[in-house]
PDB file of C-alpha atoms and ligand atoms in Angstrom:
ATOM      1  CA  MET A 176     -60.679  62.875  76.220  1.00  0.00           C
ATOM      2  CA  SER A 177     -59.486  59.525  77.986  1.00  0.00           C
ATOM      3  CA  VAL A 178     -58.749  58.650  81.095  1.00  0.00           C
ATOM      4  CA  ARG A 179     -58.550  55.235  83.185  1.00  0.00           C
ATOM      5  CA  ILE A 180     -59.627  53.763  86.068  1.00  0.00           C
ATOM      6  CA  ASN A 181     -57.686  50.322  87.090  1.00  0.00           C
ATOM      7  CA  PRO A 182     -58.653  48.750  90.507  1.00  0.00           C
ATOM      8  CA  SER A 183     -56.847  47.592  92.879  1.00  0.00           C
ATOM      9  CA  ILE A 184     -57.507  43.988  94.131  1.00  0.00           C
ATOM     10  CA  LEU A 185     -55.575  44.638  96.863  1.00  0.00           C
ATOM     11  CA  ALA A 186     -58.801  45.628  98.598  1.00  0.00           C
ATOM     12  CA  ALA A 187     -60.950  43.239  97.233  1.00  0.00           C
ATOM     13  CA  ASP A 188     -61.887  39.697  99.257  1.00  0.00           C
ATOM     14  CA  PHE A 189     -59.330  37.490  98.356  1.00  0.00           C
ATOM     15  CA  ALA A 190     -62.054  34.558  99.085  1.00  0.00           C
ATOM     16  CA  SER A 191     -64.205  35.469  96.890  1.00  0.00           C
ATOM     17  CA  LEU A 192     -61.680  36.934  93.887  1.00  0.00           C
ATOM     18  CA  GLY A 193     -63.989  35.661  91.377  1.00  0.00           C
ATOM     19  CA  ALA A 194     -66.937  38.320  91.852  1.00  0.00           C
ATOM     20  CA  GLU A 195     -64.995  41.059  93.300  1.00  0.00           C
ATOM     21  CA  LEU A 196     -63.557  40.787  89.575  1.00  0.00           C
ATOM     22  CA  GLU A 197     -67.292  41.441  88.408  1.00  0.00           C
ATOM     23  CA  ARG A 198     -67.746  44.162  90.582  1.00  0.00           C
ATOM     24  CA  ILE A 199     -65.542  45.844  88.477  1.00  0.00           C
ATOM     25  CA  SER A 200     -66.215  45.486  84.833  1.00  0.00           C
ATOM     26  CA  SER A 201     -66.528  48.215  83.534  1.00  0.00           C
ATOM     27  CA  ALA A 202     -63.424  49.085  84.568  1.00  0.00           C
ATOM     28  CA  ASP A 203     -60.400  49.702  81.991  1.00  0.00           C
ATOM     29  CA  ALA A 204     -57.835  46.899  83.768  1.00  0.00           C
ATOM     30  CA  VAL A 205     -57.794  45.486  87.219  1.00  0.00           C
ATOM     31  CA  HIS A 206     -54.734  46.495  89.076  1.00  0.00           C
ATOM     32  CA  VAL A 207     -52.531  43.760  90.618  1.00  0.00           C
ATOM     33  CA  ASP A 208     -50.577  44.077  93.107  1.00  0.00           C
ATOM     34  CA  VAL A 209     -47.605  41.489  93.611  1.00  0.00           C
ATOM     35  CA  MET A 210     -45.082  41.814  96.690  1.00  0.00           C
ATOM     36  CA  ASP A 211     -42.134  39.644  98.166  1.00  0.00           C
ATOM     37  CA  ASN A 212     -41.722  41.091 101.282  1.00  0.00           C
ATOM     38  CA  HIS A 213     -38.244  42.583 100.692  1.00  0.00           C
ATOM     39  CA  PHE A 214     -38.993  45.511  98.445  1.00  0.00           C
ATOM     40  CA  VAL A 215     -41.953  46.257 100.551  1.00  0.00           C
ATOM     41  CA  PRO A 216     -43.196  44.848 104.267  1.00  0.00           C
ATOM     42  CA  ASN A 217     -45.877  43.186 103.110  1.00  0.00           C
ATOM     43  CA  LEU A 218     -45.962  40.203 101.243  1.00  0.00           C
ATOM     44  CA  THR A 219     -49.582  39.454  98.653  1.00  0.00           C
ATOM     45  CA  PHE A 220     -49.169  36.830  95.902  1.00  0.00           C
ATOM     46  CA  GLY A 221     -47.322  35.101  92.394  1.00  0.00           C
ATOM     47  CA  LEU A 222     -47.831  33.856  89.551  1.00  0.00           C
ATOM     48  CA  PRO A 223     -50.277  30.888  90.236  1.00  0.00           C
ATOM     49  CA  VAL A 224     -52.780  34.120  91.703  1.00  0.00           C
ATOM     50  CA  VAL A 225     -51.750  35.934  88.746  1.00  0.00           C
ATOM     51  CA  GLU A 226     -52.452  32.969  86.063  1.00  0.00           C
ATOM     52  CA  ARG A 227     -56.171  32.142  87.763  1.00  0.00           C
ATOM     53  CA  ILE A 228     -57.068  36.139  87.361  1.00  0.00           C
ATOM     54  CA  LEU A 229     -56.096  35.643  83.832  1.00  0.00           C
ATOM     55  CA  GLU A 230     -59.052  33.130  83.261  1.00  0.00           C
ATOM     56  CA  VAL A 231     -61.324  34.295  85.355  1.00  0.00           C
ATOM     57  CA  THR A 232     -61.691  37.965  83.493  1.00  0.00           C
ATOM     58  CA  ARG A 233     -61.695  39.559  80.286  1.00  0.00           C
ATOM     59  CA  LEU A 234     -59.851  42.999  82.230  1.00  0.00           C
ATOM     60  CA  PRO A 235     -56.194  43.456  80.449  1.00  0.00           C
ATOM     61  CA  LEU A 236     -53.746  43.176  84.083  1.00  0.00           C
ATOM     62  CA  ASP A 237     -51.618  45.859  84.878  1.00  0.00           C
ATOM     63  CA  MET A 238     -49.008  44.596  86.978  1.00  0.00           C
ATOM     64  CA  HIS A 239     -47.622  46.255  89.329  1.00  0.00           C
ATOM     65  CA  LEU A 240     -44.219  44.481  90.518  1.00  0.00           C
ATOM     66  CA  MET A 241     -43.035  45.683  94.013  1.00  0.00           C
ATOM     67  CA  ILE A 242     -40.247  43.349  94.509  1.00  0.00           C
ATOM     68  CA  THR A 243     -36.626  43.034  94.495  1.00  0.00           C
ATOM     69  CA  ASP A 244     -35.658  40.401  91.890  1.00  0.00           C
ATOM     70  CA  VAL A 245     -37.458  42.281  88.509  1.00  0.00           C
ATOM     71  CA  ASP A 246     -34.712  41.202  86.854  1.00  0.00           C
ATOM     72  CA  ARG A 247     -35.552  37.779  87.279  1.00  0.00           C
ATOM     73  CA  TRP A 248     -39.469  38.087  87.674  1.00  0.00           C
ATOM     74  CA  ALA A 249     -41.100  41.044  85.377  1.00  0.00           C
ATOM     75  CA  PRO A 250     -40.538  38.885  82.091  1.00  0.00           C
ATOM     76  CA  VAL A 251     -42.361  35.846  83.737  1.00  0.00           C
ATOM     77  CA  PHE A 252     -45.071  37.944  84.452  1.00  0.00           C
ATOM     78  CA  ALA A 253     -44.904  39.127  80.686  1.00  0.00           C
ATOM     79  CA  GLU A 254     -44.597  35.878  79.255  1.00  0.00           C
ATOM     80  CA  LEU A 255     -48.611  34.677  81.373  1.00  0.00           C
ATOM     81  CA  GLY A 256     -49.729  37.502  78.440  1.00  0.00           C
ATOM     82  CA  VAL A 257     -50.657  40.004  80.811  1.00  0.00           C
ATOM     83  CA  PHE A 258     -51.978  43.411  79.275  1.00  0.00           C
ATOM     84  CA  SER A 259     -48.608  45.644  81.211  1.00  0.00           C
ATOM     85  CA  VAL A 260     -45.716  44.769  83.788  1.00  0.00           C
ATOM     86  CA  THR A 261     -44.645  48.276  86.459  1.00  0.00           C
ATOM     87  CA  PHE A 262     -40.938  47.115  87.443  1.00  0.00           C
ATOM     88  CA  HIS A 263     -39.843  49.921  90.098  1.00  0.00           C
ATOM     89  CA  ALA A 264     -36.657  52.031  88.903  1.00  0.00           C
ATOM     90  CA  GLU A 265     -35.079  51.190  92.729  1.00  0.00           C
ATOM     91  CA  ALA A 266     -35.119  47.456  91.986  1.00  0.00           C
ATOM     92  CA  THR A 267     -32.958  47.045  89.139  1.00  0.00           C
ATOM     93  CA  THR A 268     -29.527  49.143  87.439  1.00  0.00           C
ATOM     94  CA  ASP A 269     -30.629  49.239  83.916  1.00  0.00           C
ATOM     95  CA  PRO A 270     -34.491  50.210  83.482  1.00  0.00           C
ATOM     96  CA  VAL A 271     -34.059  50.576  79.809  1.00  0.00           C
ATOM     97  CA  SER A 272     -33.031  46.839  78.954  1.00  0.00           C
ATOM     98  CA  LEU A 273     -36.141  45.283  81.484  1.00  0.00           C
ATOM     99  CA  ALA A 274     -38.828  47.409  79.815  1.00  0.00           C
ATOM    100  CA  ARG A 275     -37.454  46.251  76.645  1.00  0.00           C
ATOM    101  CA  ARG A 276     -37.135  42.603  77.064  1.00  0.00           C
ATOM    102  CA  LEU A 277     -41.065  43.333  78.411  1.00  0.00           C
ATOM    103  CA  ARG A 278     -41.743  44.342  75.606  1.00  0.00           C
ATOM    104  CA  GLY A 279     -40.602  42.180  73.001  1.00  0.00           C
ATOM    105  CA  ILE A 280     -42.442  40.409  74.885  1.00  0.00           C
ATOM    106  CA  GLY A 281     -45.901  41.896  73.516  1.00  0.00           C
ATOM    107  CA  ALA A 282     -46.238  43.343  77.306  1.00  0.00           C
ATOM    108  CA  ARG A 283     -46.749  47.111  77.864  1.00  0.00           C
ATOM    109  CA  ALA A 284     -43.426  48.107  79.675  1.00  0.00           C
ATOM    110  CA  GLY A 285     -43.984  50.352  83.339  1.00  0.00           C
ATOM    111  CA  LEU A 286     -41.394  52.417  85.664  1.00  0.00           C
ATOM    112  CA  ALA A 287     -42.652  53.341  88.921  1.00  0.00           C
ATOM    113  CA  ILE A 288     -41.435  55.430  91.494  1.00  0.00           C
ATOM    114  CA  LYS A 289     -41.773  55.803  95.190  1.00  0.00           C
ATOM    115  CA  PRO A 290     -42.473  59.224  96.437  1.00  0.00           C
ATOM    116  CA  GLY A 291     -38.627  59.516  97.432  1.00  0.00           C
ATOM    117  CA  THR A 292     -37.713  58.761  94.281  1.00  0.00           C
ATOM    118  CA  PRO A 293     -37.111  62.123  91.608  1.00  0.00           C
ATOM    119  CA  VAL A 294     -38.246  62.126  88.197  1.00  0.00           C
ATOM    120  CA  GLU A 295     -35.674  63.898  87.312  1.00  0.00           C
ATOM    121  CA  PRO A 296     -33.115  61.021  86.265  1.00  0.00           C
ATOM    122  CA  TYR A 297     -36.048  58.840  83.951  1.00  0.00           C
ATOM    123  CA  LEU A 298     -37.044  61.872  81.783  1.00  0.00           C
ATOM    124  CA  ASP A 299     -34.733  61.168  78.928  1.00  0.00           C
ATOM    125  CA  MET A 300     -35.498  57.794  79.489  1.00  0.00           C
ATOM    126  CA  LEU A 301     -39.605  58.122  78.937  1.00  0.00           C
ATOM    127  CA  GLY A 302     -39.625  56.744  75.465  1.00  0.00           C
ATOM    128  CA  GLU A 303     -38.910  53.473  76.718  1.00  0.00           C
ATOM    129  CA  PHE A 304     -41.927  53.314  78.497  1.00  0.00           C
ATOM    130  CA  ASP A 305     -45.412  53.029  78.072  1.00  0.00           C
ATOM    131  CA  GLN A 306     -46.071  53.824  81.638  1.00  0.00           C
ATOM    132  CA  LEU A 307     -45.151  56.135  84.155  1.00  0.00           C
ATOM    133  CA  LEU A 308     -46.371  55.214  87.638  1.00  0.00           C
ATOM    134  CA  VAL A 309     -45.988  58.481  90.148  1.00  0.00           C
ATOM    135  CA  MET A 310     -46.559  56.481  93.485  1.00  0.00           C
ATOM    136  CA  THR A 311     -48.766  58.628  95.470  1.00  0.00           C
ATOM    137  CA  VAL A 312     -47.757  56.354  99.186  1.00  0.00           C
ATOM    138  CA  GLU A 313     -45.699  54.376 100.253  1.00  0.00           C
ATOM    139  CA  PRO A 314     -45.480  51.397  98.528  1.00  0.00           C
ATOM    140  CA  GLY A 315     -47.310  48.283 100.479  1.00  0.00           C
ATOM    141  CA  PHE A 316     -50.277  48.703 101.650  1.00  0.00           C
ATOM    142  CA  GLY A 317     -53.771  49.621 100.301  1.00  0.00           C
ATOM    143  CA  GLY A 318     -55.894  52.771 102.084  1.00  0.00           C
ATOM    144  CA  GLN A 319     -52.941  55.291 103.082  1.00  0.00           C
ATOM    145  CA  SER A 320     -53.568  58.634 102.616  1.00  0.00           C
ATOM    146  CA  PHE A 321     -52.518  60.653  99.195  1.00  0.00           C
ATOM    147  CA  MET A 322     -49.315  62.314  99.447  1.00  0.00           C
ATOM    148  CA  PRO A 323     -49.887  65.894  97.392  1.00  0.00           C
ATOM    149  CA  GLU A 324     -45.980  66.609  97.566  1.00  0.00           C
ATOM    150  CA  THR A 325     -45.666  63.573  94.568  1.00  0.00           C
ATOM    151  CA  MET A 326     -47.656  66.355  92.486  1.00  0.00           C
ATOM    152  CA  PRO A 327     -44.769  68.166  90.524  1.00  0.00           C
ATOM    153  CA  LYS A 328     -43.165  64.807  89.594  1.00  0.00           C
ATOM    154  CA  LEU A 329     -46.233  64.307  87.690  1.00  0.00           C
ATOM    155  CA  LEU A 330     -46.130  68.073  86.157  1.00  0.00           C
ATOM    156  CA  ALA A 331     -42.562  67.277  84.989  1.00  0.00           C
ATOM    157  CA  ALA A 332     -43.353  64.087  83.699  1.00  0.00           C
ATOM    158  CA  ARG A 333     -46.166  65.378  81.548  1.00  0.00           C
ATOM    159  CA  GLU A 334     -44.112  68.469  80.103  1.00  0.00           C
ATOM    160  CA  ALA A 335     -40.882  66.098  79.655  1.00  0.00           C
ATOM    161  CA  ALA A 336     -44.205  63.820  77.652  1.00  0.00           C
ATOM    162  CA  LYS A 337     -45.062  66.628  75.640  1.00  0.00           C
ATOM    163  CA  ARG A 338     -42.056  68.293  74.781  1.00  0.00           C
ATOM    164  CA  ALA A 339     -40.927  65.168  72.986  1.00  0.00           C
ATOM    165  CA  GLU A 340     -43.960  63.915  71.729  1.00  0.00           C
ATOM    166  CA  LEU A 341     -43.995  60.321  73.778  1.00  0.00           C
ATOM    167  CA  ASP A 342     -47.330  58.765  73.900  1.00  0.00           C
ATOM    168  CA  ILE A 343     -46.900  57.213  77.406  1.00  0.00           C
ATOM    169  CA  TRP A 344     -49.015  56.980  80.062  1.00  0.00           C
ATOM    170  CA  LEU A 345     -49.084  58.537  83.443  1.00  0.00           C
ATOM    171  CA  GLN A 346     -50.295  56.494  85.979  1.00  0.00           C
ATOM    172  CA  VAL A 347     -50.740  57.372  90.230  1.00  0.00           C
ATOM    173  CA  ASP A 348     -51.638  54.715  92.505  1.00  0.00           C
ATOM    174  CA  GLY A 349     -52.403  55.202  96.540  1.00  0.00           C
ATOM    175  CA  GLY A 350     -55.608  57.370  97.998  1.00  0.00           C
ATOM    176  CA  ILE A 351     -56.857  57.922  95.022  1.00  0.00           C
ATOM    177  CA  ASN A 352     -60.441  59.264  95.755  1.00  0.00           C
ATOM    178  CA  GLU A 353     -63.022  60.579  94.233  1.00  0.00           C
ATOM    179  CA  GLN A 354     -61.029  64.239  95.756  1.00  0.00           C
ATOM    180  CA  THR A 355     -57.416  63.222  95.190  1.00  0.00           C
ATOM    181  CA  ILE A 356     -58.583  62.379  91.561  1.00  0.00           C
ATOM    182  CA  GLU A 357     -58.785  65.490  90.402  1.00  0.00           C
ATOM    183  CA  VAL A 358     -55.723  66.673  91.681  1.00  0.00           C
ATOM    184  CA  ALA A 359     -53.527  63.941  90.101  1.00  0.00           C
ATOM    185  CA  ALA A 360     -55.769  64.621  86.603  1.00  0.00           C
ATOM    186  CA  ARG A 361     -54.635  68.613  86.915  1.00  0.00           C
ATOM    187  CA  ALA A 362     -51.250  67.671  87.522  1.00  0.00           C
ATOM    188  CA  GLY A 363     -51.276  65.254  84.142  1.00  0.00           C
ATOM    189  CA  ALA A 364     -52.069  61.990  85.177  1.00  0.00           C
ATOM    190  CA  ASP A 365     -54.288  59.989  83.066  1.00  0.00           C
ATOM    191  CA  THR A 366     -54.684  56.079  84.558  1.00  0.00           C
ATOM    192  CA  PHE A 367     -55.572  55.702  88.232  1.00  0.00           C
ATOM    193  CA  VAL A 368     -55.548  53.091  90.477  1.00  0.00           C
ATOM    194  CA  ALA A 369     -57.890  53.013  92.934  1.00  0.00           C
ATOM    195  CA  GLY A 370     -58.746  50.523  95.911  1.00  0.00           C
ATOM    196  CA  SER A 371     -60.201  50.876  98.225  1.00  0.00           C
ATOM    197  CA  SER A 372     -62.329  53.620  97.408  1.00  0.00           C
ATOM    198  CA  VAL A 373     -63.889  51.179  94.571  1.00  0.00           C
ATOM    199  CA  PHE A 374     -63.191  47.437  96.490  1.00  0.00           C
ATOM    200  CA  GLY A 375     -64.948  49.659  99.380  1.00  0.00           C
ATOM    201  CA  ALA A 376     -67.742  51.483  97.824  1.00  0.00           C
ATOM    202  CA  ASN A 377     -71.306  49.455  98.070  1.00  0.00           C
ATOM    203  CA  ASP A 378     -71.814  50.430  94.320  1.00  0.00           C
ATOM    204  CA  ALA A 379     -68.400  49.783  92.593  1.00  0.00           C
ATOM    205  CA  ALA A 380     -69.288  50.740  88.750  1.00  0.00           C
ATOM    206  CA  GLY A 381     -70.977  53.568  90.305  1.00  0.00           C
ATOM    207  CA  GLN A 382     -67.854  54.826  91.918  1.00  0.00           C
ATOM    208  CA  ILE A 383     -65.967  54.009  88.553  1.00  0.00           C
ATOM    209  CA  ASP A 384     -68.318  56.126  86.664  1.00  0.00           C
ATOM    210  CA  LEU A 385     -67.857  58.770  89.149  1.00  0.00           C
ATOM    211  CA  LEU A 386     -63.880  58.815  88.970  1.00  0.00           C
ATOM    212  CA  ARG A 387     -63.600  58.732  85.373  1.00  0.00           C
ATOM    213  CA  GLN A 388     -66.413  61.769  84.920  1.00  0.00           C
ATOM    214  CA  ARG A 389     -64.333  63.680  87.639  1.00  0.00           C
ATOM    215  CA  ALA A 390     -60.763  62.930  85.936  1.00  0.00           C
ATOM    216  CA  SER A 391     -62.007  63.882  82.507  1.00  0.00           C
ATOM    217  CA  SER A 392     -63.418  67.236  83.735  1.00  0.00           C
ATOM    218  CA  HIS A 393     -59.963  68.288  85.790  1.00  0.00           C
ATOM    219  CA  SER A 394     -57.402  65.867  82.496  1.00  0.00           C
ATOM    220  CA  HIS A 395     -55.818  68.320  80.450  1.00  0.00           C
ATOM    221  CA  VAL A 396     -55.050  64.986  78.106  1.00  0.00           C
ATOM    222  CA  ALA A 397     -56.516  65.400  75.293  1.00  0.00           C
TER     223      ALA A 397
HETATM  224  C1  DX5 B 604     -50.244  50.027  97.857  1.00  0.00           C
HETATM  225  C2  DX5 B 604     -50.626  49.652  96.181  1.00  0.00           C
HETATM  226  C3  DX5 B 604     -51.791  49.861  95.992  1.00  0.00           C
HETATM  227  C4  DX5 B 604     -52.931  50.075  96.611  1.00  0.00           C
HETATM  228  C5  DX5 B 604     -53.659  51.333  96.602  1.00  0.00           C
HETATM  229  O1  DX5 B 604     -48.794  49.668  97.323  1.00  0.00           O
HETATM  230  O2  DX5 B 604     -49.046  49.335  94.975  1.00  0.00           O
HETATM  231  O3  DX5 B 604     -52.280  49.826  94.518  1.00  0.00           O
HETATM  232  O4  DX5 B 604     -53.639  48.597  96.436  1.00  0.00           O
HETATM  233  O5  DX5 B 604     -54.813  51.184  97.341  1.00  0.00           O
HETATM  234  P1  DX5 B 604     -55.127  52.671  98.341  1.00  0.00           P
HETATM  235  O6  DX5 B 604     -56.376  52.736  96.619  1.00  0.00           O
HETATM  236  O7  DX5 B 604     -56.090  51.532  99.120  1.00  0.00           O
HETATM  237  O8  DX5 B 604     -54.752  53.753  98.746  1.00  0.00           O
HETATM  238 ZN1   ZN B 605     -50.457  49.238  92.948  1.00  0.00          ZN
END
């Protein structure tokens, strides 16, 4: 039974990023949200900050690109040597070609869909991806409430993955805490992004453990 907990540094203290990364050293990866104030109405950071994060942590980097020009930028992030690059389906007309480019560079390729985007058009191409991110809030900001109405998309993706015998990770992002993680795990998620619930805890490592336990006990993924 393997579930993954990826804290989102969007909820970290940006003035002490090195120390914040230390607090989550027991996580499976660090989730890094890149926003361009165009795809979403918020702006975070770009290449120089990501390069520095790579230098100071041993955790794999799970990049979540909430940007418009993914065809240009996703391969650039992959070239840095990050573990995984997830881009939004809504931001490209040819997700399969982009996924192939990312995998060719050596990164895991992830496809993200916003709460209002149906999953059906993408089910047949899941084999081209290492991860599907079903957003459980409208992308752009941390600290929002989990949207349970996105769960049928996870169930559909889990079913399709099972049918095609795919080894794809199903990620959820937004409003994940010790309660909602159980709902998402039951729907088939195995990879959980948590921002405020981890960085807002006094004991971030304890919170990671708790989330992992809750997810494992509700997961139906072998
Ligand atoms: C939102 C980001 C998330 C965000 C999650 O657009 O993609 O990764 O940091 O934050 P929480 O866990 O606070 O909802
Ligand atoms: Zn994210």
